[in-house]
Every structure is written in structure tokens, then in C-alpha cells.
CSV table of C-alpha atoms in Angstrom, one decimal:
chain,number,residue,atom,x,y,z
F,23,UNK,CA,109.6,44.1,66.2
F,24,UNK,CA,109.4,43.8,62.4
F,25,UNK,CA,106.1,44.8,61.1
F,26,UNK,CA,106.6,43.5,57.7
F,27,UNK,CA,106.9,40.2,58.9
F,28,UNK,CA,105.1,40.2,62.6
F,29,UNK,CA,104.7,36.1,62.4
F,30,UNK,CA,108.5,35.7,61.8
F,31,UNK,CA,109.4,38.0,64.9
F,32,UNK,CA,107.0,36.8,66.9
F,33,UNK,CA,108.7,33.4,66.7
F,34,UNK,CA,112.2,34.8,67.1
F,35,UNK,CA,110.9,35.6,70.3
F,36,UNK,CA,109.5,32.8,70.9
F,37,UNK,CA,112.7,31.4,70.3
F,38,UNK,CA,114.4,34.3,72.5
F,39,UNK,CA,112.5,32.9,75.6
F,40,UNK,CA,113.6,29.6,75.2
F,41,UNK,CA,117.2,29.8,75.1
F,42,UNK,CA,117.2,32.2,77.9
F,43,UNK,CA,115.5,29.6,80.1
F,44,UNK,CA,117.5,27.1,79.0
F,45,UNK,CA,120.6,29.3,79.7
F,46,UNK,CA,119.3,30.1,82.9
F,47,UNK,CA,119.0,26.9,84.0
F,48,UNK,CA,122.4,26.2,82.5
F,49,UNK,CA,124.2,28.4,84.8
F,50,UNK,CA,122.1,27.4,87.9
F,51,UNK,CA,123.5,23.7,87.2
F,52,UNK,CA,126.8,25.1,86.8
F,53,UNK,CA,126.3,27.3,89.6
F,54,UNK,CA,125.6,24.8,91.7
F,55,UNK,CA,128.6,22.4,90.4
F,56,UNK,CA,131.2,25.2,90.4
F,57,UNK,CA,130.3,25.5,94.6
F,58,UNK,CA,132.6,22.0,94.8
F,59,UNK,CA,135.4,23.9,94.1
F,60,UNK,CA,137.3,25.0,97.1
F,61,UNK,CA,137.2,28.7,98.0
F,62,UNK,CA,139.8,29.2,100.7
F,63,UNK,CA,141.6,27.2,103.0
F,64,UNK,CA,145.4,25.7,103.5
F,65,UNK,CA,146.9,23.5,101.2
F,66,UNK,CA,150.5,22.0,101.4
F,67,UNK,CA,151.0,24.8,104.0
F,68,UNK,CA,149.7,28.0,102.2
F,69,UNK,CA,147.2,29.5,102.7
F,70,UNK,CA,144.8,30.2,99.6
F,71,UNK,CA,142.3,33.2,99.7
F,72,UNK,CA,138.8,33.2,98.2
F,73,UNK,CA,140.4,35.6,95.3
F,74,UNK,CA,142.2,33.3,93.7
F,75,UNK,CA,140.0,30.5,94.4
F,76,UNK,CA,139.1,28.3,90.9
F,77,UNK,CA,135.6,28.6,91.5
F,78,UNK,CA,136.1,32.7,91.2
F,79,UNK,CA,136.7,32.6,87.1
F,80,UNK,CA,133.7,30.2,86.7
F,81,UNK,CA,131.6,32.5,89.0
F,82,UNK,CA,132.3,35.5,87.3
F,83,UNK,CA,131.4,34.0,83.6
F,84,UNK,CA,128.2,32.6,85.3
F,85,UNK,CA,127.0,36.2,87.0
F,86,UNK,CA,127.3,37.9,83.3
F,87,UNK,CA,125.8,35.4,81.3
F,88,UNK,CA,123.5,35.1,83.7
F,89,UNK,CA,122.5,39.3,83.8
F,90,UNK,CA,122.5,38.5,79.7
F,91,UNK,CA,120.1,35.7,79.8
F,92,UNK,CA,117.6,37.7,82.4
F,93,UNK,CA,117.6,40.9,79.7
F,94,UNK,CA,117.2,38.4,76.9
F,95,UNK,CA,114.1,36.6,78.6
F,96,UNK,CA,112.3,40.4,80.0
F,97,UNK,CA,112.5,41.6,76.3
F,98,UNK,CA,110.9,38.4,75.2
F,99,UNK,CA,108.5,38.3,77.8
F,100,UNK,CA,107.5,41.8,76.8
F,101,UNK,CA,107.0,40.7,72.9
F,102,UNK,CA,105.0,37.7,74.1
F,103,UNK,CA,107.3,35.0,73.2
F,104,UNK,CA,106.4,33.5,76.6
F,105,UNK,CA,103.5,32.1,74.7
F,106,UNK,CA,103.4,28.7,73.3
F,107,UNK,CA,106.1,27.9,75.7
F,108,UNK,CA,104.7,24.3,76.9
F,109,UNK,CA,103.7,23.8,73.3
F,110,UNK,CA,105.4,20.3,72.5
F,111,UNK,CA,105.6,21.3,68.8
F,112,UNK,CA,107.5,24.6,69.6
F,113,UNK,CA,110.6,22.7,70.9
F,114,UNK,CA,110.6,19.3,68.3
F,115,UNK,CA,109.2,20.9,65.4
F,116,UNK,CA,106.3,19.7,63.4
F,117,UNK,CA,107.2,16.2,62.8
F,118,UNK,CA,105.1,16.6,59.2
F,119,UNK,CA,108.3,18.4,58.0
F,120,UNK,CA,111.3,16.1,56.9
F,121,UNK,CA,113.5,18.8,57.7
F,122,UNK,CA,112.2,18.1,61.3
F,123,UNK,CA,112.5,14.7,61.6
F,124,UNK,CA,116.1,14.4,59.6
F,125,UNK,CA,118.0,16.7,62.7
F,126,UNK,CA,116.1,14.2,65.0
F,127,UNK,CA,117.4,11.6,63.3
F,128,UNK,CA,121.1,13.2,63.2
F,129,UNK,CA,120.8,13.5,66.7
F,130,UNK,CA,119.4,10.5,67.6
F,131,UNK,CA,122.4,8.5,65.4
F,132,UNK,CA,124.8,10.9,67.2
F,133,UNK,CA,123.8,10.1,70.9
F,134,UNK,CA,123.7,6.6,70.6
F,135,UNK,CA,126.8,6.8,68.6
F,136,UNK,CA,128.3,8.6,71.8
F,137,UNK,CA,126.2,7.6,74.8
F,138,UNK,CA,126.1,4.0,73.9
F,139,UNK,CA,128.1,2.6,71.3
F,140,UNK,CA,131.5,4.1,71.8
F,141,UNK,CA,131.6,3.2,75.7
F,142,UNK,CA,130.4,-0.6,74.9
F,143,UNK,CA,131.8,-1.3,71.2
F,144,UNK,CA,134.8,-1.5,69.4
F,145,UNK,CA,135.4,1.8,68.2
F,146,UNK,CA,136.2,0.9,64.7
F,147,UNK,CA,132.5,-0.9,64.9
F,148,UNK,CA,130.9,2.2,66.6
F,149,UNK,CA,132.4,4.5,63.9
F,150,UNK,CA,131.1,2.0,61.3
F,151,UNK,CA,127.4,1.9,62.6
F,152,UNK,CA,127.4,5.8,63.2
F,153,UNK,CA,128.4,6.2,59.4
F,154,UNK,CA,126.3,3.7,58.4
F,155,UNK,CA,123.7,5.3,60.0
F,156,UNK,CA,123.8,8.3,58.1
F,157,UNK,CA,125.1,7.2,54.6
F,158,UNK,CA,121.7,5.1,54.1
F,159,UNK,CA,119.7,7.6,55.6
F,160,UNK,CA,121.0,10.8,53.6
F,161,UNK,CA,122.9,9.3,50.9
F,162,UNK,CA,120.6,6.5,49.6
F,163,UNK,CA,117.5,7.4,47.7
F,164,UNK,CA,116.0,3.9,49.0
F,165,UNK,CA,112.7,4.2,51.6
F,166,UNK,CA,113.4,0.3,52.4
F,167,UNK,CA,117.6,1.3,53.6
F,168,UNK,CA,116.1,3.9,55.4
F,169,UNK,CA,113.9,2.0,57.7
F,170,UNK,CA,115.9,-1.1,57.9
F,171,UNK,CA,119.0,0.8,59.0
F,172,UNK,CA,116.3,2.5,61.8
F,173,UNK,CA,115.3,-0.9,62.9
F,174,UNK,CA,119.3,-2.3,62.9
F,175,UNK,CA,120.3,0.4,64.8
F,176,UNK,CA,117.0,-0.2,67.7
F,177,UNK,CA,117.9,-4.2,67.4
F,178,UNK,CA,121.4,-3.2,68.3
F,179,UNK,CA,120.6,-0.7,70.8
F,180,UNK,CA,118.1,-3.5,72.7
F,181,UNK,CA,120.9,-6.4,72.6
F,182,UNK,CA,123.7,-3.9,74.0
F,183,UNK,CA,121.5,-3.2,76.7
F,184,UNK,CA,120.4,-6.6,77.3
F,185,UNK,CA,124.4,-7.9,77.4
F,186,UNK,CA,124.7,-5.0,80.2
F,187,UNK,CA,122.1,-6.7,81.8
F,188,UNK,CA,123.2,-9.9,81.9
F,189,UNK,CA,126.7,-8.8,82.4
F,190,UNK,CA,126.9,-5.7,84.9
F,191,UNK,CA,126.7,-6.2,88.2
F,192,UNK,CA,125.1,-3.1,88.5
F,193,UNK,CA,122.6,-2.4,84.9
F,194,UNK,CA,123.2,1.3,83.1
F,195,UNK,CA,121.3,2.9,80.3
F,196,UNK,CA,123.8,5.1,79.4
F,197,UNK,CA,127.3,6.0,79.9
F,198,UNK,CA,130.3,8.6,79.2
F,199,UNK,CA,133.2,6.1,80.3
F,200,UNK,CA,133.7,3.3,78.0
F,201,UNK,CA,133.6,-0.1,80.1
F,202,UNK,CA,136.8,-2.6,80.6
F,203,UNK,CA,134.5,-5.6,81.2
F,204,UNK,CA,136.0,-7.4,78.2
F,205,UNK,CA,133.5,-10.2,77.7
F,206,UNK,CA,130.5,-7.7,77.5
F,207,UNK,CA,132.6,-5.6,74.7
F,208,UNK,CA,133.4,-9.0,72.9
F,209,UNK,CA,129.5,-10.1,73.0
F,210,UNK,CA,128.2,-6.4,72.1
F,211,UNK,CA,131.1,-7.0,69.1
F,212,UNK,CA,129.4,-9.6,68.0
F,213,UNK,CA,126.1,-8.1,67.6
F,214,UNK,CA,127.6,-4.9,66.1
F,215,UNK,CA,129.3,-7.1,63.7
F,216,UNK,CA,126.2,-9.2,62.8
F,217,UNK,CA,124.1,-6.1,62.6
F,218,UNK,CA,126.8,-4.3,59.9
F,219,UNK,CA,127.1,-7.4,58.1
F,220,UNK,CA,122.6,-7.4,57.6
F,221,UNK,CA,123.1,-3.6,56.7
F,222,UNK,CA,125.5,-4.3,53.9
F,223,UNK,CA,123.9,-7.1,52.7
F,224,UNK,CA,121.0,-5.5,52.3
F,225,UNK,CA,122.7,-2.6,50.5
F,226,UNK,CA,124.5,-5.1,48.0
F,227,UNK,CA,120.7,-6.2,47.4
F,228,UNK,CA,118.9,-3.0,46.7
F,229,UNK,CA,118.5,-1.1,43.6
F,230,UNK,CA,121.6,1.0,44.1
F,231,UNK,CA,124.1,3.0,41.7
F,232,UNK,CA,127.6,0.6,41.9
F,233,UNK,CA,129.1,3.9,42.1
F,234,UNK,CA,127.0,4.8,45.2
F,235,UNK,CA,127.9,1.4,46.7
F,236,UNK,CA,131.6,1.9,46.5
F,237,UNK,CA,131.4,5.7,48.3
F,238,UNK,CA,129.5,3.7,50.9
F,239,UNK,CA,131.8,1.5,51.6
F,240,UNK,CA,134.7,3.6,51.6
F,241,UNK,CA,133.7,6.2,53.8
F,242,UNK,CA,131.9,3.6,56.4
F,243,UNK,CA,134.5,0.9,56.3
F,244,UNK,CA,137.8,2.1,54.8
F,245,UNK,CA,138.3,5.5,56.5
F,246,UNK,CA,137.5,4.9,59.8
F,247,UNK,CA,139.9,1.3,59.6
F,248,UNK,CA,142.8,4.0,57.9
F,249,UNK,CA,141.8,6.4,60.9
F,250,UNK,CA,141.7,4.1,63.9
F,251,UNK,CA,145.3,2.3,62.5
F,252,UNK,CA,146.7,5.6,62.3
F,253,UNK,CA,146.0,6.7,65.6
F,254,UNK,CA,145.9,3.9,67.6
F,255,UNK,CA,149.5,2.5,65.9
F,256,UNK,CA,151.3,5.3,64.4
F,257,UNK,CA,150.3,8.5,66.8
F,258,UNK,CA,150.2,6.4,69.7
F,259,UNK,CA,146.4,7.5,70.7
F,260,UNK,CA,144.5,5.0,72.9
F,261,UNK,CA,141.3,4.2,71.7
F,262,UNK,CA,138.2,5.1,74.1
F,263,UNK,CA,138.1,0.6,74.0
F,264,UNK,CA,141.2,-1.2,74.2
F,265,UNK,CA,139.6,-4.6,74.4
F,266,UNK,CA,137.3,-4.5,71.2
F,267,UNK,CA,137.6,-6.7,68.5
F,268,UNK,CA,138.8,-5.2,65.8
F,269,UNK,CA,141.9,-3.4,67.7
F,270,UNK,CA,142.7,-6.5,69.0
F,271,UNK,CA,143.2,-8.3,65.8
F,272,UNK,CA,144.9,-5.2,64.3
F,273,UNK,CA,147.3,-5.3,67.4
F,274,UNK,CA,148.0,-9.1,66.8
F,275,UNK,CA,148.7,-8.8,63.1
F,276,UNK,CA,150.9,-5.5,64.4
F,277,UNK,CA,153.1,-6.9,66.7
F,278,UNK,CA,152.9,-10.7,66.8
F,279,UNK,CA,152.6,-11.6,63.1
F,280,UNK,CA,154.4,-8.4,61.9
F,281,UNK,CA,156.7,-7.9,64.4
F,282,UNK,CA,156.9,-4.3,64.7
């Protein structure tokens, strides 16, 4: 322990105990997941032993970080950094700091952006609310662009959830798999586009730099449009929603007015 600065290594510790539980529960999970995998058996006539089973790698990786984490969590239980453990402010931070409440906000912006708006938007329109999201937040000296994009992005979040309501068979909060239902992506399109038109209003109406405006602009609306054209038209790369919006017009301009 360092004696010149006991607090500090106290919560290194602190911090020591954490992760090891955390990792510790990690590999129990993946423990448990890697026990699908088939051990031994015959497959297309051959018989496979439990040595070169897939689930033997995985095993392996899990037993030493596993032996790690349980030395990592003994030497922090022995330098107290057990302590404070169910502490709510030892695992958010103290939401007084806005160091503290910027990373919840990145990560926040960055789950929806995943969990929610890439598997039920248009992914040019996701992209453009994640960016959004952050240029007003971080980029904008404004306290009023701050909170309104907070409150667009919790409108938007509500009406998503209440067009999977109304238009799921079977309702979901969140989701990995972007949906094919094409009527629910064209009405959560609408409200995306609504609720980025609001936000750049209200951007074009604030005391901001013209200069500021324009970096805005081009890195929420012109590089992800350059980005999603490229990949989707000229590498060939399917976006996570083929029936949104904004891909479908680019298609239609692409091949039907264009011809190419």
C-alpha cells in the first residue's frame, strides 16, 4: 500500500474488489454459456473426443482468468477494499462532479444509440441522433441545447417504444437484431425525422458561433450520409435496416432515377 497517499490506495482497492467480482461473475455467465457447446459425440460419422471439443479453448481461458480474478479479490479483501462495496456512490460516482455525469451521459447516448435506435431506425437517422446527441452536449457551450437535446432524445425514446407497442405482436424494450417490420421502421422514421428537424431548429435559433453551426452540421449530417452511401452503394455493406427511409430514397435515386 502506498503510505504517502493511503486514501488513493485505499480506493484502488476498492476498485480491485469490484472488477474482480464483476469478472467473476463474468466467467460464471460464460461458464455457464460455454456448457452448450458439445463436448463429445458423433457427427457426420466421426467420432469427436472431449479434447478437441470447442468448449475446451473457452474453458481453459475461463479457469485462468478465473484463478486471476480470485488472487485479485483476496488481496483486496485483505487491504479492505471490500468496504463501501454496496455504496451506490462507489459504482456511479458522485453525481455533483460533471465529470461524473458527462460518462453517464456518453453512455447513456451510446446504448440507446445501439440498443434502441439502430434496431428500429434508419441507420443514417440513428447515426444522426447519436451525433447529435453528443455535438450539443460537448460541443455547444449552450445550457438550453443541452437539456433540450436530453428531452428529444427521451421524447424519441417514449414514441419508439410506444410504435413497438402498437405494432409488435409481441412488445420489447430493447433489442440487438434490427426489426424487418417495415411499417414500425417507417413510423419510428418519422419521429426520428421530426425530432432532428426540432434539434436543428433550435440550434439555428440559439446564440451560436456560424462557424460552430457549420461543424455541426457537417459531422451530424454530412458524414454519416457520405459514410452510409459509401458503404451501403459502393462497398456493397448491408445496412443493420434495409427498409428505413433514408436508404430507401438513396436506393431509388441510385437505381431507378440514376440507373446505375
Amino acid at each position: 500500500m502506498n503510505r504517502n497517499n493511503p486514501e488513493g490506495a485505499t480506493r484502488l482497492r476498492q476498485t480491485d474488489f469490484k472488477v474482480s467480482v464483476v469478472l467473476l461473475a463474468l466467467c460464471a455467465y460464460l461458464a455457464w454459456e460455454t456448457l452448450s457447446f458439445p463436448m463429445s459425440g458423433s457427427f457426420g460419422g466421426v467420432d469427436s473426443r472431449w479434447y478437441v471439443s470447442p468448449a475446451l479453448f473457452p474453458f481453459i481461458l475461463l479457469l485462468v482468468l478465473s484463478i486471476a480474478s480470485s488472487i485479485l479479490l483476496i488481496n483486496a479483501i485483505k487491504s479492505a477494499g471490500d468496504s463501501e462495496f454496496f455504496k451506490l456512490s462507489r459504482w456511479i460516482g458522485d453525481h455533483r462532479k460533471v465529470i461524473n455525469r458527462d460518462r453517464w451521459y456518453v453512455i447513456a447516448a451510446l446504448s440507446l444509440y445501439i440498443y434502441l435506435y439502430i434496431p428500429s431506425l434508419d441507420f443514417y437517422l440513428a447515426t444522426v441522433m447519436f451525433l447529435l446527441s453528443l455535438c450539443l452536449r460537448f460541443y455547444v457551450d449552450n445550457n438550453k441545447l443541452k437539456n433540450v437535446i436530453i428531452q428529444t432524445n427521451l421524447a424519441l425514446s417514449i414514441f419508439i417504444l410506444a410504435m413497438r407497442w402498437m405494432f409488435v405482436p409481441q412488445f420489447y424494450w430493447l433489442a440487438m437484431e434490427a426489426t424487418v417490420d417495415e411499417p414500425l421502421i417507417l413510423a419510428c422514421d418519422a419521429g426520428a425525422i421530426i425530432t432532428i428537424v426540432v434539434c436543428l431548429l433550435l440550434l439555428w435559433l440559439s446564440p451560436v458561433s456560424q462557424q460552430k453551426r457549420h461543424h455541426i452540421l457537417i459531422t451530424a449530417l454530412a458524414v454519416p450520409l457520405l459514410l452510409v452511401f459509401s458503404f451501403n452503394f459502393l462497398l456493397q455493406v448491408p445496412m443493420p435496416v434495409e427498409y428505413g427511409s433514408v436508404i430507401k430514397l438513396m436506393e431509388y435515386i441510385w437505381y431507378e432515377i440514376l440507373a446505375l
